[in-house]
CSV table of C-alpha atoms in Angstrom, one decimal:
chain,number,residue,atom,x,y,z
A,1,UNK,CA,196.2,-159.9,-100.4
A,2,UNK,CA,198.4,-157.9,-102.8
A,3,UNK,CA,197.1,-157.6,-106.4
A,4,UNK,CA,199.1,-157.7,-109.5
A,5,UNK,CA,199.4,-154.0,-109.8
A,6,UNK,CA,200.8,-153.6,-106.3
A,7,UNK,CA,203.5,-156.2,-107.0
A,8,UNK,CA,204.6,-154.3,-110.1
A,9,UNK,CA,204.8,-150.9,-108.5
A,10,UNK,CA,208.4,-149.6,-108.6
A,11,UNK,CA,210.1,-149.8,-105.2
A,12,UNK,CA,207.9,-152.6,-103.9
A,13,UNK,CA,209.8,-155.7,-102.7
A,14,UNK,CA,209.1,-158.8,-104.7
A,15,UNK,CA,210.5,-162.4,-104.7
A,16,UNK,CA,213.0,-161.6,-107.4
A,17,UNK,CA,214.5,-158.7,-105.5
A,18,UNK,CA,214.7,-160.9,-102.4
A,19,UNK,CA,216.6,-163.5,-104.3
A,20,UNK,CA,213.8,-166.1,-104.0
A,21,UNK,CA,213.0,-166.4,-107.7
A,22,UNK,CA,212.8,-164.6,-111.0
A,23,UNK,CA,210.1,-162.0,-112.0
A,24,UNK,CA,208.6,-164.6,-114.3
A,25,UNK,CA,208.2,-167.0,-111.4
A,26,UNK,CA,206.8,-164.3,-109.1
A,27,UNK,CA,203.7,-163.5,-111.0
A,28,UNK,CA,201.9,-166.8,-110.6
A,29,UNK,CA,202.1,-166.7,-106.8
A,30,UNK,CA,198.6,-167.1,-105.5
A,31,UNK,CA,199.4,-168.7,-102.2
A,32,UNK,CA,200.4,-165.8,-99.9
A,33,UNK,CA,201.5,-168.2,-97.1
A,34,UNK,CA,203.9,-170.0,-99.4
A,35,UNK,CA,205.4,-166.7,-100.7
A,36,UNK,CA,206.0,-165.5,-97.1
A,37,UNK,CA,207.6,-168.7,-96.1
A,38,UNK,CA,210.0,-168.5,-99.0
A,39,UNK,CA,210.8,-164.9,-98.1
A,40,UNK,CA,211.6,-165.9,-94.6
A,41,UNK,CA,213.9,-168.7,-95.7
A,42,UNK,CA,215.8,-166.2,-97.8
A,43,UNK,CA,216.2,-163.8,-94.9
A,44,UNK,CA,213.6,-161.4,-96.2
A,45,UNK,CA,211.7,-158.7,-94.3
A,46,UNK,CA,209.2,-158.9,-91.4
A,47,UNK,CA,205.6,-159.2,-92.5
A,48,UNK,CA,202.6,-158.3,-90.3
A,49,UNK,CA,199.1,-159.0,-91.5
A,50,UNK,CA,195.8,-157.7,-90.1
A,51,UNK,CA,192.3,-157.4,-91.3
A,52,UNK,CA,191.5,-154.0,-92.8
A,53,UNK,CA,188.9,-152.1,-90.7
A,54,UNK,CA,186.2,-151.0,-93.0
A,55,UNK,CA,184.1,-147.9,-92.2
A,56,UNK,CA,180.7,-148.8,-90.7
A,57,UNK,CA,177.3,-148.4,-92.5
A,58,UNK,CA,175.0,-146.2,-90.5
A,59,UNK,CA,171.8,-148.1,-91.1
A,60,UNK,CA,170.2,-146.6,-88.0
A,61,UNK,CA,170.2,-143.1,-89.5
A,62,UNK,CA,168.6,-144.4,-92.7
A,63,UNK,CA,165.9,-146.3,-90.7
A,64,UNK,CA,165.0,-143.1,-88.8
A,65,UNK,CA,164.5,-141.3,-92.1
A,66,UNK,CA,161.8,-143.8,-93.3
A,67,UNK,CA,158.4,-142.1,-93.3
A,68,UNK,CA,155.7,-142.9,-90.8
A,69,UNK,CA,153.1,-145.3,-92.0
A,70,UNK,CA,149.3,-145.2,-91.3
A,71,UNK,CA,148.6,-147.7,-88.5
A,72,UNK,CA,145.9,-148.2,-85.9
A,73,UNK,CA,146.9,-149.0,-82.3
A,74,UNK,CA,145.0,-151.7,-80.4
A,75,UNK,CA,142.4,-150.4,-77.9
A,76,UNK,CA,143.7,-149.2,-74.6
A,77,UNK,CA,147.4,-149.6,-75.6
A,78,UNK,CA,148.5,-146.9,-73.2
A,79,UNK,CA,146.6,-148.5,-70.4
A,80,UNK,CA,148.1,-151.9,-71.1
A,81,UNK,CA,151.5,-150.3,-70.9
A,82,UNK,CA,150.8,-148.4,-67.7
A,83,UNK,CA,153.4,-150.3,-65.7
A,84,UNK,CA,156.2,-149.0,-67.8
A,85,UNK,CA,158.4,-146.2,-66.3
A,86,UNK,CA,160.8,-144.9,-68.9
A,87,UNK,CA,163.3,-143.8,-66.3
A,88,UNK,CA,163.9,-147.5,-65.4
A,89,UNK,CA,166.9,-149.2,-66.8
A,90,UNK,CA,165.8,-152.9,-66.9
A,91,UNK,CA,165.5,-155.0,-70.1
A,92,UNK,CA,161.7,-154.8,-70.1
A,93,UNK,CA,161.8,-151.0,-70.2
A,94,UNK,CA,164.5,-151.3,-72.9
A,95,UNK,CA,162.1,-153.5,-75.0
A,96,UNK,CA,159.5,-150.8,-74.6
A,97,UNK,CA,161.9,-148.1,-75.8
A,98,UNK,CA,162.9,-150.2,-78.8
A,99,UNK,CA,159.4,-149.6,-80.2
A,100,UNK,CA,157.5,-146.9,-78.3
A,101,UNK,CA,157.5,-143.6,-76.5
A,102,UNK,CA,154.7,-142.0,-74.5
A,103,UNK,CA,153.2,-139.4,-76.9
A,104,UNK,CA,149.9,-138.9,-78.6
A,105,UNK,CA,149.7,-141.2,-81.6
A,106,UNK,CA,149.0,-139.9,-85.1
A,107,UNK,CA,147.0,-142.6,-87.0
A,108,UNK,CA,147.8,-141.4,-90.5
A,109,UNK,CA,151.3,-141.6,-92.0
A,110,UNK,CA,153.4,-139.3,-94.1
A,111,UNK,CA,154.3,-138.8,-97.7
A,112,UNK,CA,157.0,-136.8,-99.5
A,113,UNK,CA,155.5,-133.6,-100.9
A,114,UNK,CA,156.5,-131.7,-104.0
A,115,UNK,CA,159.3,-129.9,-102.1
A,116,UNK,CA,160.8,-133.2,-101.1
A,117,UNK,CA,159.9,-132.8,-97.5
A,118,UNK,CA,157.8,-135.2,-95.3
A,119,UNK,CA,154.2,-134.1,-94.9
A,120,UNK,CA,151.3,-135.7,-92.9
A,121,UNK,CA,148.7,-137.5,-94.9
A,122,UNK,CA,146.0,-135.7,-92.9
A,123,UNK,CA,146.6,-132.7,-95.1
A,124,UNK,CA,145.3,-134.7,-98.0
A,125,UNK,CA,142.1,-136.0,-96.4
A,126,UNK,CA,140.0,-133.3,-98.1
A,127,UNK,CA,140.8,-134.8,-101.5
A,128,UNK,CA,139.1,-138.1,-100.5
A,129,UNK,CA,136.5,-137.3,-97.8
A,130,UNK,CA,133.3,-135.4,-98.2
A,131,UNK,CA,134.1,-131.8,-97.1
A,132,UNK,CA,131.4,-131.8,-94.4
A,133,UNK,CA,132.7,-135.1,-92.9
A,134,UNK,CA,136.3,-133.8,-93.0
A,135,UNK,CA,135.4,-130.7,-91.1
A,136,UNK,CA,132.8,-132.1,-88.7
A,137,UNK,CA,135.0,-132.1,-85.6
A,138,UNK,CA,134.6,-134.4,-82.7
A,139,UNK,CA,134.0,-134.2,-78.9
A,140,UNK,CA,136.8,-134.6,-76.4
A,141,UNK,CA,140.0,-132.9,-75.4
A,142,UNK,CA,142.1,-134.5,-78.1
A,143,UNK,CA,140.1,-133.6,-81.1
A,144,UNK,CA,143.1,-131.6,-82.6
A,145,UNK,CA,146.0,-133.6,-81.3
A,146,UNK,CA,144.7,-137.1,-82.2
A,147,UNK,CA,145.2,-136.9,-85.9
A,148,UNK,CA,147.3,-133.8,-86.4
A,149,UNK,CA,144.1,-131.6,-86.8
A,150,UNK,CA,142.0,-134.1,-88.7
A,151,UNK,CA,138.6,-135.1,-87.4
A,152,UNK,CA,138.2,-138.4,-89.1
A,153,UNK,CA,138.1,-141.2,-88.1
A,154,UNK,CA,136.6,-140.3,-84.7
A,155,UNK,CA,138.2,-141.4,-81.5
A,156,UNK,CA,135.2,-143.6,-80.7
A,157,UNK,CA,136.2,-145.7,-83.7
A,158,UNK,CA,139.9,-145.6,-83.9
A,159,UNK,CA,142.2,-145.5,-80.9
A,160,UNK,CA,144.8,-142.7,-80.7
A,161,UNK,CA,146.5,-143.5,-77.3
A,162,UNK,CA,149.2,-141.7,-75.5
A,163,UNK,CA,151.8,-144.1,-76.8
A,164,UNK,CA,153.2,-144.1,-80.3
A,165,UNK,CA,155.8,-145.7,-82.5
A,166,UNK,CA,159.2,-144.0,-82.0
A,167,UNK,CA,161.7,-146.8,-81.2
A,168,UNK,CA,165.4,-146.7,-80.7
A,169,UNK,CA,166.1,-150.3,-81.7
A,170,UNK,CA,169.1,-150.8,-84.0
A,171,UNK,CA,170.0,-147.1,-83.7
A,172,UNK,CA,172.4,-145.0,-81.6
A,173,UNK,CA,169.6,-144.5,-79.1
A,174,UNK,CA,168.6,-141.0,-80.0
A,175,UNK,CA,165.2,-139.7,-80.9
A,176,UNK,CA,163.3,-139.2,-83.1
A,177,UNK,CA,163.7,-142.9,-83.7
A,178,UNK,CA,162.1,-145.4,-86.0
A,179,UNK,CA,158.5,-144.5,-86.5
A,180,UNK,CA,157.1,-147.6,-88.2
A,181,UNK,CA,157.3,-151.4,-88.1
A,182,UNK,CA,159.1,-153.7,-90.5
A,183,UNK,CA,159.0,-157.4,-91.1
A,184,UNK,CA,162.0,-157.9,-88.8
A,185,UNK,CA,159.9,-156.7,-85.9
A,186,UNK,CA,157.6,-159.7,-86.5
A,187,UNK,CA,160.6,-161.9,-86.1
A,188,UNK,CA,161.2,-160.4,-82.6
A,189,UNK,CA,157.5,-161.0,-81.7
A,190,UNK,CA,157.7,-164.6,-82.9
A,191,UNK,CA,160.6,-165.5,-80.6
A,192,UNK,CA,158.8,-163.7,-77.7
A,193,UNK,CA,155.8,-166.0,-78.5
A,194,UNK,CA,158.0,-169.0,-78.5
A,195,UNK,CA,159.5,-167.9,-75.2
A,196,UNK,CA,156.1,-168.4,-73.7
A,197,UNK,CA,155.1,-164.8,-72.8
A,198,UNK,CA,151.5,-165.2,-74.0
A,199,UNK,CA,151.1,-168.6,-72.3
A,200,UNK,CA,152.3,-167.1,-69.0
A,201,UNK,CA,150.0,-164.1,-69.4
A,202,UNK,CA,147.1,-166.4,-70.2
A,203,UNK,CA,147.6,-168.3,-67.0
A,204,UNK,CA,147.7,-165.1,-65.0
A,205,UNK,CA,144.5,-163.8,-66.6
A,206,UNK,CA,142.8,-167.1,-65.9
A,207,UNK,CA,143.8,-166.9,-62.3
A,208,UNK,CA,142.7,-163.3,-62.0
A,209,UNK,CA,139.3,-163.7,-63.8
A,210,UNK,CA,138.2,-167.3,-63.0
A,211,UNK,CA,140.3,-169.8,-61.1
A,212,UNK,CA,141.7,-167.8,-58.2
A,213,UNK,CA,144.8,-170.0,-58.2
A,214,UNK,CA,147.0,-166.9,-57.6
A,215,UNK,CA,146.4,-164.4,-54.8
A,216,UNK,CA,146.3,-161.4,-57.1
A,217,UNK,CA,145.2,-158.3,-55.2
A,218,UNK,CA,142.5,-156.1,-56.7
A,219,UNK,CA,143.9,-153.2,-54.7
A,220,UNK,CA,142.1,-153.7,-51.4
A,221,UNK,CA,145.0,-155.6,-49.8
A,222,UNK,CA,147.2,-152.5,-49.8
A,223,UNK,CA,145.0,-149.6,-48.9
A,224,UNK,CA,148.0,-147.2,-48.5
A,225,UNK,CA,149.5,-147.8,-52.0
A,226,UNK,CA,148.4,-147.6,-55.6
A,227,UNK,CA,150.6,-150.1,-57.3
A,228,UNK,CA,148.2,-153.1,-56.8
A,229,UNK,CA,145.3,-150.9,-58.0
A,230,UNK,CA,147.2,-150.1,-61.2
A,231,UNK,CA,148.1,-153.7,-61.9
A,232,UNK,CA,144.5,-154.9,-61.2
A,233,UNK,CA,143.2,-152.2,-63.5
A,234,UNK,CA,145.5,-153.3,-66.3
A,235,UNK,CA,144.5,-157.0,-65.8
A,236,UNK,CA,140.8,-156.0,-65.8
A,237,UNK,CA,141.3,-154.2,-69.1
A,238,UNK,CA,143.1,-157.3,-70.5
A,239,UNK,CA,140.2,-159.5,-69.5
A,240,UNK,CA,137.6,-157.2,-71.1
A,241,UNK,CA,139.7,-156.9,-74.3
A,242,UNK,CA,140.0,-160.7,-74.4
A,243,UNK,CA,136.3,-161.3,-73.9
A,244,UNK,CA,135.4,-158.7,-76.6
A,245,UNK,CA,137.8,-160.2,-79.1
A,246,UNK,CA,139.9,-157.0,-79.3
A,247,UNK,CA,143.0,-158.5,-77.7
A,248,UNK,CA,146.0,-159.8,-79.6
A,249,UNK,CA,144.8,-163.2,-80.4
A,250,UNK,CA,146.7,-166.4,-81.2
A,251,UNK,CA,145.0,-166.6,-84.5
A,252,UNK,CA,146.0,-163.0,-85.5
A,253,UNK,CA,149.7,-163.6,-84.6
A,254,UNK,CA,150.0,-167.0,-86.2
A,255,UNK,CA,148.4,-165.7,-89.4
A,256,UNK,CA,151.0,-163.0,-89.5
A,257,UNK,CA,153.8,-165.4,-88.9
A,258,UNK,CA,152.6,-167.8,-91.7
A,259,UNK,CA,151.9,-165.2,-94.3
A,260,UNK,CA,155.0,-163.1,-93.7
A,261,UNK,CA,157.7,-165.5,-92.3
A,262,UNK,CA,156.4,-169.0,-93.2
A,263,UNK,CA,156.9,-169.8,-89.5
A,264,UNK,CA,154.5,-171.3,-86.9
A,265,UNK,CA,154.6,-172.5,-83.4
A,266,UNK,CA,154.0,-175.9,-81.8
A,267,UNK,CA,150.5,-174.8,-80.8
A,268,UNK,CA,149.9,-173.1,-84.1
A,269,UNK,CA,150.2,-176.4,-86.0
A,270,UNK,CA,147.1,-177.6,-84.2
A,271,UNK,CA,145.0,-174.7,-85.5
A,272,UNK,CA,145.6,-175.8,-89.0
A,273,UNK,CA,145.1,-172.3,-90.4
A,274,UNK,CA,144.3,-172.0,-94.1
A,275,UNK,CA,146.6,-169.1,-95.1
A,276,UNK,CA,149.2,-168.1,-97.7
A,277,UNK,CA,152.7,-169.1,-96.6
A,278,UNK,CA,155.6,-166.9,-97.6
A,279,UNK,CA,157.9,-169.9,-98.0
A,280,UNK,CA,160.5,-168.0,-100.0
A,281,UNK,CA,161.2,-165.7,-97.0
A,282,UNK,CA,162.4,-168.4,-94.6
A,283,UNK,CA,164.3,-170.2,-97.4
A,284,UNK,CA,166.2,-167.0,-98.4
A,285,UNK,CA,166.7,-165.8,-94.8
A,286,UNK,CA,168.5,-168.9,-93.8
A,287,UNK,CA,170.4,-169.0,-97.1
A,288,UNK,CA,171.6,-165.5,-96.2
A,289,UNK,CA,172.7,-166.6,-92.8
A,290,UNK,CA,174.6,-169.6,-94.2
A,291,UNK,CA,176.4,-167.6,-96.9
A,292,UNK,CA,177.3,-164.8,-94.4
A,293,UNK,CA,178.9,-167.4,-92.1
A,294,UNK,CA,180.8,-168.8,-95.1
A,295,UNK,CA,182.0,-165.2,-95.9
A,296,UNK,CA,183.3,-164.9,-92.3
A,297,UNK,CA,185.0,-168.3,-92.5
A,298,UNK,CA,186.7,-167.4,-95.8
A,299,UNK,CA,187.9,-164.1,-94.5
A,300,UNK,CA,189.3,-165.7,-91.3
A,301,UNK,CA,191.2,-168.1,-93.5
A,302,UNK,CA,192.6,-165.3,-95.6
A,303,UNK,CA,193.7,-163.4,-92.5
A,304,UNK,CA,195.3,-166.6,-91.3
A,305,UNK,CA,197.3,-166.6,-94.5
A,306,UNK,CA,195.6,-169.7,-96.0
A,307,UNK,CA,195.3,-167.9,-99.4
A,308,UNK,CA,193.7,-169.2,-102.5
A,309,UNK,CA,194.9,-171.1,-105.5
A,310,UNK,CA,196.7,-169.1,-108.2
A,311,UNK,CA,194.4,-167.5,-110.7
A,312,UNK,CA,191.2,-168.2,-108.8
A,313,UNK,CA,188.6,-165.6,-107.5
A,314,UNK,CA,189.0,-164.8,-103.8
A,315,UNK,CA,186.3,-166.7,-102.0
A,316,UNK,CA,185.0,-163.6,-100.3
A,317,UNK,CA,184.2,-161.9,-103.6
A,318,UNK,CA,182.3,-165.0,-104.9
A,319,UNK,CA,180.4,-165.1,-101.6
A,320,UNK,CA,179.6,-161.4,-101.8
A,321,UNK,CA,177.9,-161.9,-105.2
A,322,UNK,CA,175.9,-164.8,-103.7
A,323,UNK,CA,174.9,-162.6,-100.7
A,324,UNK,CA,173.9,-159.7,-102.9
A,325,UNK,CA,171.7,-161.9,-105.1
A,326,UNK,CA,170.1,-163.6,-102.1
A,327,UNK,CA,169.3,-160.2,-100.4
A,328,UNK,CA,167.8,-158.9,-103.7
A,329,UNK,CA,165.2,-161.7,-103.8
A,330,UNK,CA,164.7,-161.8,-100.1
A,331,UNK,CA,163.8,-158.1,-99.9
A,332,UNK,CA,161.1,-158.7,-102.5
A,333,UNK,CA,159.5,-161.1,-100.0
A,334,UNK,CA,159.4,-158.4,-97.4
A,335,UNK,CA,156.4,-157.0,-99.2
A,336,UNK,CA,154.1,-159.6,-97.6
A,337,UNK,CA,154.3,-157.5,-94.3
A,338,UNK,CA,152.6,-154.7,-96.1
A,339,UNK,CA,149.5,-156.7,-97.0
A,340,UNK,CA,146.2,-156.8,-95.0
A,341,UNK,CA,146.4,-156.7,-91.2
A,342,UNK,CA,149.9,-158.1,-90.8
A,343,UNK,CA,151.4,-154.8,-89.6
A,344,UNK,CA,148.4,-154.2,-87.3
A,345,UNK,CA,148.6,-157.8,-85.9
A,346,UNK,CA,152.3,-157.3,-85.3
A,347,UNK,CA,151.7,-154.0,-83.5
A,348,UNK,CA,149.0,-155.5,-81.3
A,349,UNK,CA,151.3,-158.4,-80.5
A,350,UNK,CA,154.1,-156.1,-79.5
A,351,UNK,CA,151.9,-154.1,-77.2
A,352,UNK,CA,150.6,-157.2,-75.5
A,353,UNK,CA,154.0,-158.9,-75.3
A,354,UNK,CA,155.7,-155.9,-73.6
A,355,UNK,CA,152.7,-155.4,-71.3
A,356,UNK,CA,152.9,-159.1,-70.4
A,357,UNK,CA,156.5,-158.6,-69.3
A,358,UNK,CA,155.5,-155.7,-67.1
A,359,UNK,CA,152.7,-157.8,-65.5
A,360,UNK,CA,155.1,-160.7,-64.8
A,361,UNK,CA,157.5,-158.3,-63.3
A,362,UNK,CA,154.9,-156.7,-61.0
A,363,UNK,CA,153.4,-160.1,-59.9
A,364,UNK,CA,156.6,-162.2,-59.7
A,365,UNK,CA,156.4,-162.7,-55.9
A,366,UNK,CA,152.6,-163.4,-56.1
A,367,UNK,CA,153.3,-166.1,-58.7
A,368,UNK,CA,155.7,-167.7,-56.2
A,369,UNK,CA,159.0,-166.6,-57.7
A,370,UNK,CA,161.8,-165.9,-55.1
A,371,UNK,CA,162.1,-162.1,-54.4
A,372,UNK,CA,165.8,-162.3,-55.3
A,373,UNK,CA,164.8,-163.0,-58.9
A,374,UNK,CA,164.5,-159.4,-60.0
A,375,UNK,CA,165.8,-159.6,-63.6
A,376,UNK,CA,163.9,-160.7,-66.7
A,377,UNK,CA,166.3,-163.6,-67.4
A,378,UNK,CA,165.5,-164.9,-63.9
A,379,UNK,CA,161.7,-164.2,-63.3
A,380,UNK,CA,160.4,-164.9,-66.9
A,381,UNK,CA,161.8,-168.5,-67.1
A,382,UNK,CA,160.7,-169.0,-63.5
A,383,UNK,CA,157.2,-167.9,-64.3
A,384,UNK,CA,157.2,-170.3,-67.3
A,385,UNK,CA,158.2,-173.2,-65.1
A,386,UNK,CA,155.5,-172.5,-62.5
A,387,UNK,CA,152.6,-171.4,-64.6
A,388,UNK,CA,153.0,-173.3,-67.9
A,389,UNK,CA,155.1,-176.4,-67.1
A,390,UNK,CA,153.6,-176.5,-63.6
A,391,UNK,CA,156.8,-177.5,-61.9
A,392,UNK,CA,159.3,-176.0,-59.5
A,393,UNK,CA,161.8,-173.5,-60.8
A,394,UNK,CA,164.7,-175.2,-62.5
A,395,UNK,CA,168.0,-174.1,-63.8
A,396,UNK,CA,168.9,-175.8,-67.1
A,397,UNK,CA,172.1,-175.6,-69.1
A,398,UNK,CA,170.6,-172.8,-71.3
A,399,UNK,CA,168.6,-169.9,-70.0
A,400,UNK,CA,165.3,-169.9,-71.9
A,401,UNK,CA,164.9,-166.2,-71.8
A,402,UNK,CA,168.4,-165.3,-72.9
A,403,UNK,CA,168.5,-167.6,-76.0
A,404,UNK,CA,165.1,-166.5,-77.2
A,405,UNK,CA,165.9,-162.9,-76.6
A,406,UNK,CA,169.2,-163.3,-78.6
A,407,UNK,CA,167.4,-164.9,-81.5
A,408,UNK,CA,164.7,-162.2,-81.4
A,409,UNK,CA,167.1,-159.2,-81.3
A,410,UNK,CA,169.8,-160.5,-83.6
A,411,UNK,CA,167.3,-161.7,-86.3
A,412,UNK,CA,165.3,-158.5,-86.1
A,413,UNK,CA,168.3,-156.2,-86.3
A,414,UNK,CA,169.8,-158.1,-89.3
A,415,UNK,CA,166.5,-157.7,-91.2
A,416,UNK,CA,166.1,-154.0,-90.2
A,417,UNK,CA,169.5,-153.3,-91.6
A,418,UNK,CA,168.6,-155.1,-94.8
A,419,UNK,CA,165.7,-152.7,-95.4
A,420,UNK,CA,168.1,-149.8,-96.0
A,421,UNK,CA,171.6,-151.3,-96.9
A,422,UNK,CA,172.7,-151.0,-100.6
A,423,UNK,CA,173.1,-154.7,-101.4
A,424,UNK,CA,174.1,-153.9,-105.0
A,425,UNK,CA,177.4,-152.4,-103.9
A,426,UNK,CA,179.5,-155.6,-104.5
A,427,UNK,CA,182.9,-154.1,-105.0
A,428,UNK,CA,185.7,-154.8,-102.5
A,429,UNK,CA,185.3,-152.4,-99.6
A,430,UNK,CA,181.9,-151.4,-100.9
A,431,UNK,CA,178.8,-150.9,-98.7
A,432,UNK,CA,177.7,-154.6,-98.8
A,433,UNK,CA,181.1,-155.9,-97.6
A,434,UNK,CA,181.3,-153.2,-94.9
A,435,UNK,CA,177.8,-154.1,-93.7
A,436,UNK,CA,178.4,-157.8,-93.8
A,437,UNK,CA,181.6,-157.3,-91.8
A,438,UNK,CA,179.9,-155.1,-89.1
A,439,UNK,CA,177.0,-157.5,-88.5
A,440,UNK,CA,179.3,-160.6,-87.9
A,441,UNK,CA,178.6,-160.6,-84.2
A,442,UNK,CA,174.8,-160.6,-84.8
A,443,UNK,CA,174.9,-163.4,-87.3
A,444,UNK,CA,177.1,-165.5,-85.1
A,445,UNK,CA,174.9,-164.8,-82.1
A,446,UNK,CA,171.8,-165.8,-84.0
A,447,UNK,CA,173.4,-169.0,-85.1
A,448,UNK,CA,174.6,-169.9,-81.6
A,449,UNK,CA,171.3,-169.0,-79.9
A,450,UNK,CA,169.2,-170.9,-82.5
A,451,UNK,CA,171.4,-174.0,-82.1
A,452,UNK,CA,171.1,-173.8,-78.3
A,453,UNK,CA,167.3,-173.4,-78.6
A,454,UNK,CA,166.5,-176.1,-81.2
A,455,UNK,CA,169.6,-178.2,-81.7
A,456,UNK,CA,169.8,-177.2,-85.4
A,457,UNK,CA,172.9,-175.6,-86.7
A,458,UNK,CA,171.7,-173.2,-89.4
A,459,UNK,CA,175.3,-172.7,-90.5
A,460,UNK,CA,175.7,-176.3,-91.6
A,461,UNK,CA,173.5,-176.0,-94.7
A,462,UNK,CA,172.0,-173.4,-96.9
A,463,UNK,CA,168.7,-175.1,-96.6
A,464,UNK,CA,168.4,-176.3,-92.9
A,465,UNK,CA,165.4,-178.2,-91.6
A,466,UNK,CA,164.2,-175.5,-89.2
A,467,UNK,CA,161.9,-176.2,-86.3
A,468,UNK,CA,159.4,-173.4,-87.0
A,469,UNK,CA,158.8,-174.1,-90.7
A,470,UNK,CA,155.1,-173.7,-91.5
């Protein structure tokens, strides 16, 4: 919409010059549609309107620059992910690449040194540990690689697998990628939990270890191949980890959902966990979604020449201020992810969720899924039908996998962007407006998928009654 200054620039056509009205009458025009209609009636000039394309905000590059954090991988993580082949192009492999790469993990994180460059925290261990302990050394071929040269903690206590955080989610796909986890990654894990991945895996492990309800080979049925042996080995490790209490447990994950997101699952309500609940996160996150949708609606109306009343503030500007204030408070609630074991519980859940998908993929015909079902959106809902709901494979109106995956990825990516975007840049064409504009498809996708999943339209109210509220 033209502002006052542009209307008064010499040489610019205005209603008085077109014979529509006097200059005194031209100034109050706030309704652009009415102005153009009058110009057309007076034989004015052709007018073509289009939305200005704002330059994108490269949030991926900023996320890659975030320093690595100290984090301990769950035991046997590289073994659990043994069915991943990074050369594959299916969605399960893409989910692995979103978070991990096969490389020796470094347990300790990084800090910014006096020169302003990233430096490994292992270089500072001598200031905290006893010198003899710090230089003790350890047995095994990975004594130098495991911790970047440090010898504490020893491998017998802390796992340093041949898989590490180096994800390409929400970036241009190049490495080095994102080397740490954020609260948005817990949102992805939550929707994978709600999808039923861990319920499917539990049924498979029960059949493998106890009930025998599925004919899962231990490797002996195919003496000429090794694929069954690898799958059986991974299942055996999962059973042992579950028995020893070192697996990703329901209690661990639900505690993280409650204390970080204020979300829970249907089964989680029965556990009645006594934890802190980060209620402000879920309130502010859905308030952000609502006001972002309002921003898009107002902008579409403006592009459609609906205009605003004379003298009033453009609705997009008012909404931008609300969005900025909401993000400011919401980002303060992200801090809960940095407390206690929340990040470790999230990492363990991610490893087990992706491993579960590879197990389902490897055993889909053993489960009784038609061989033609070779894509995750086909075999994961089918496995849920057979193993969890104990019914024949059905085809509903909405694909269970697709709507959960859309919520998981869109919600996660919005929150990842929010970690690095400058939400205080409120001016027209500023970074906040550019970012809000470029994530429109994600916000709309999250709204649509959530509505298809739960029947709740989170765009109808700033405080919707969401299904997963803890």
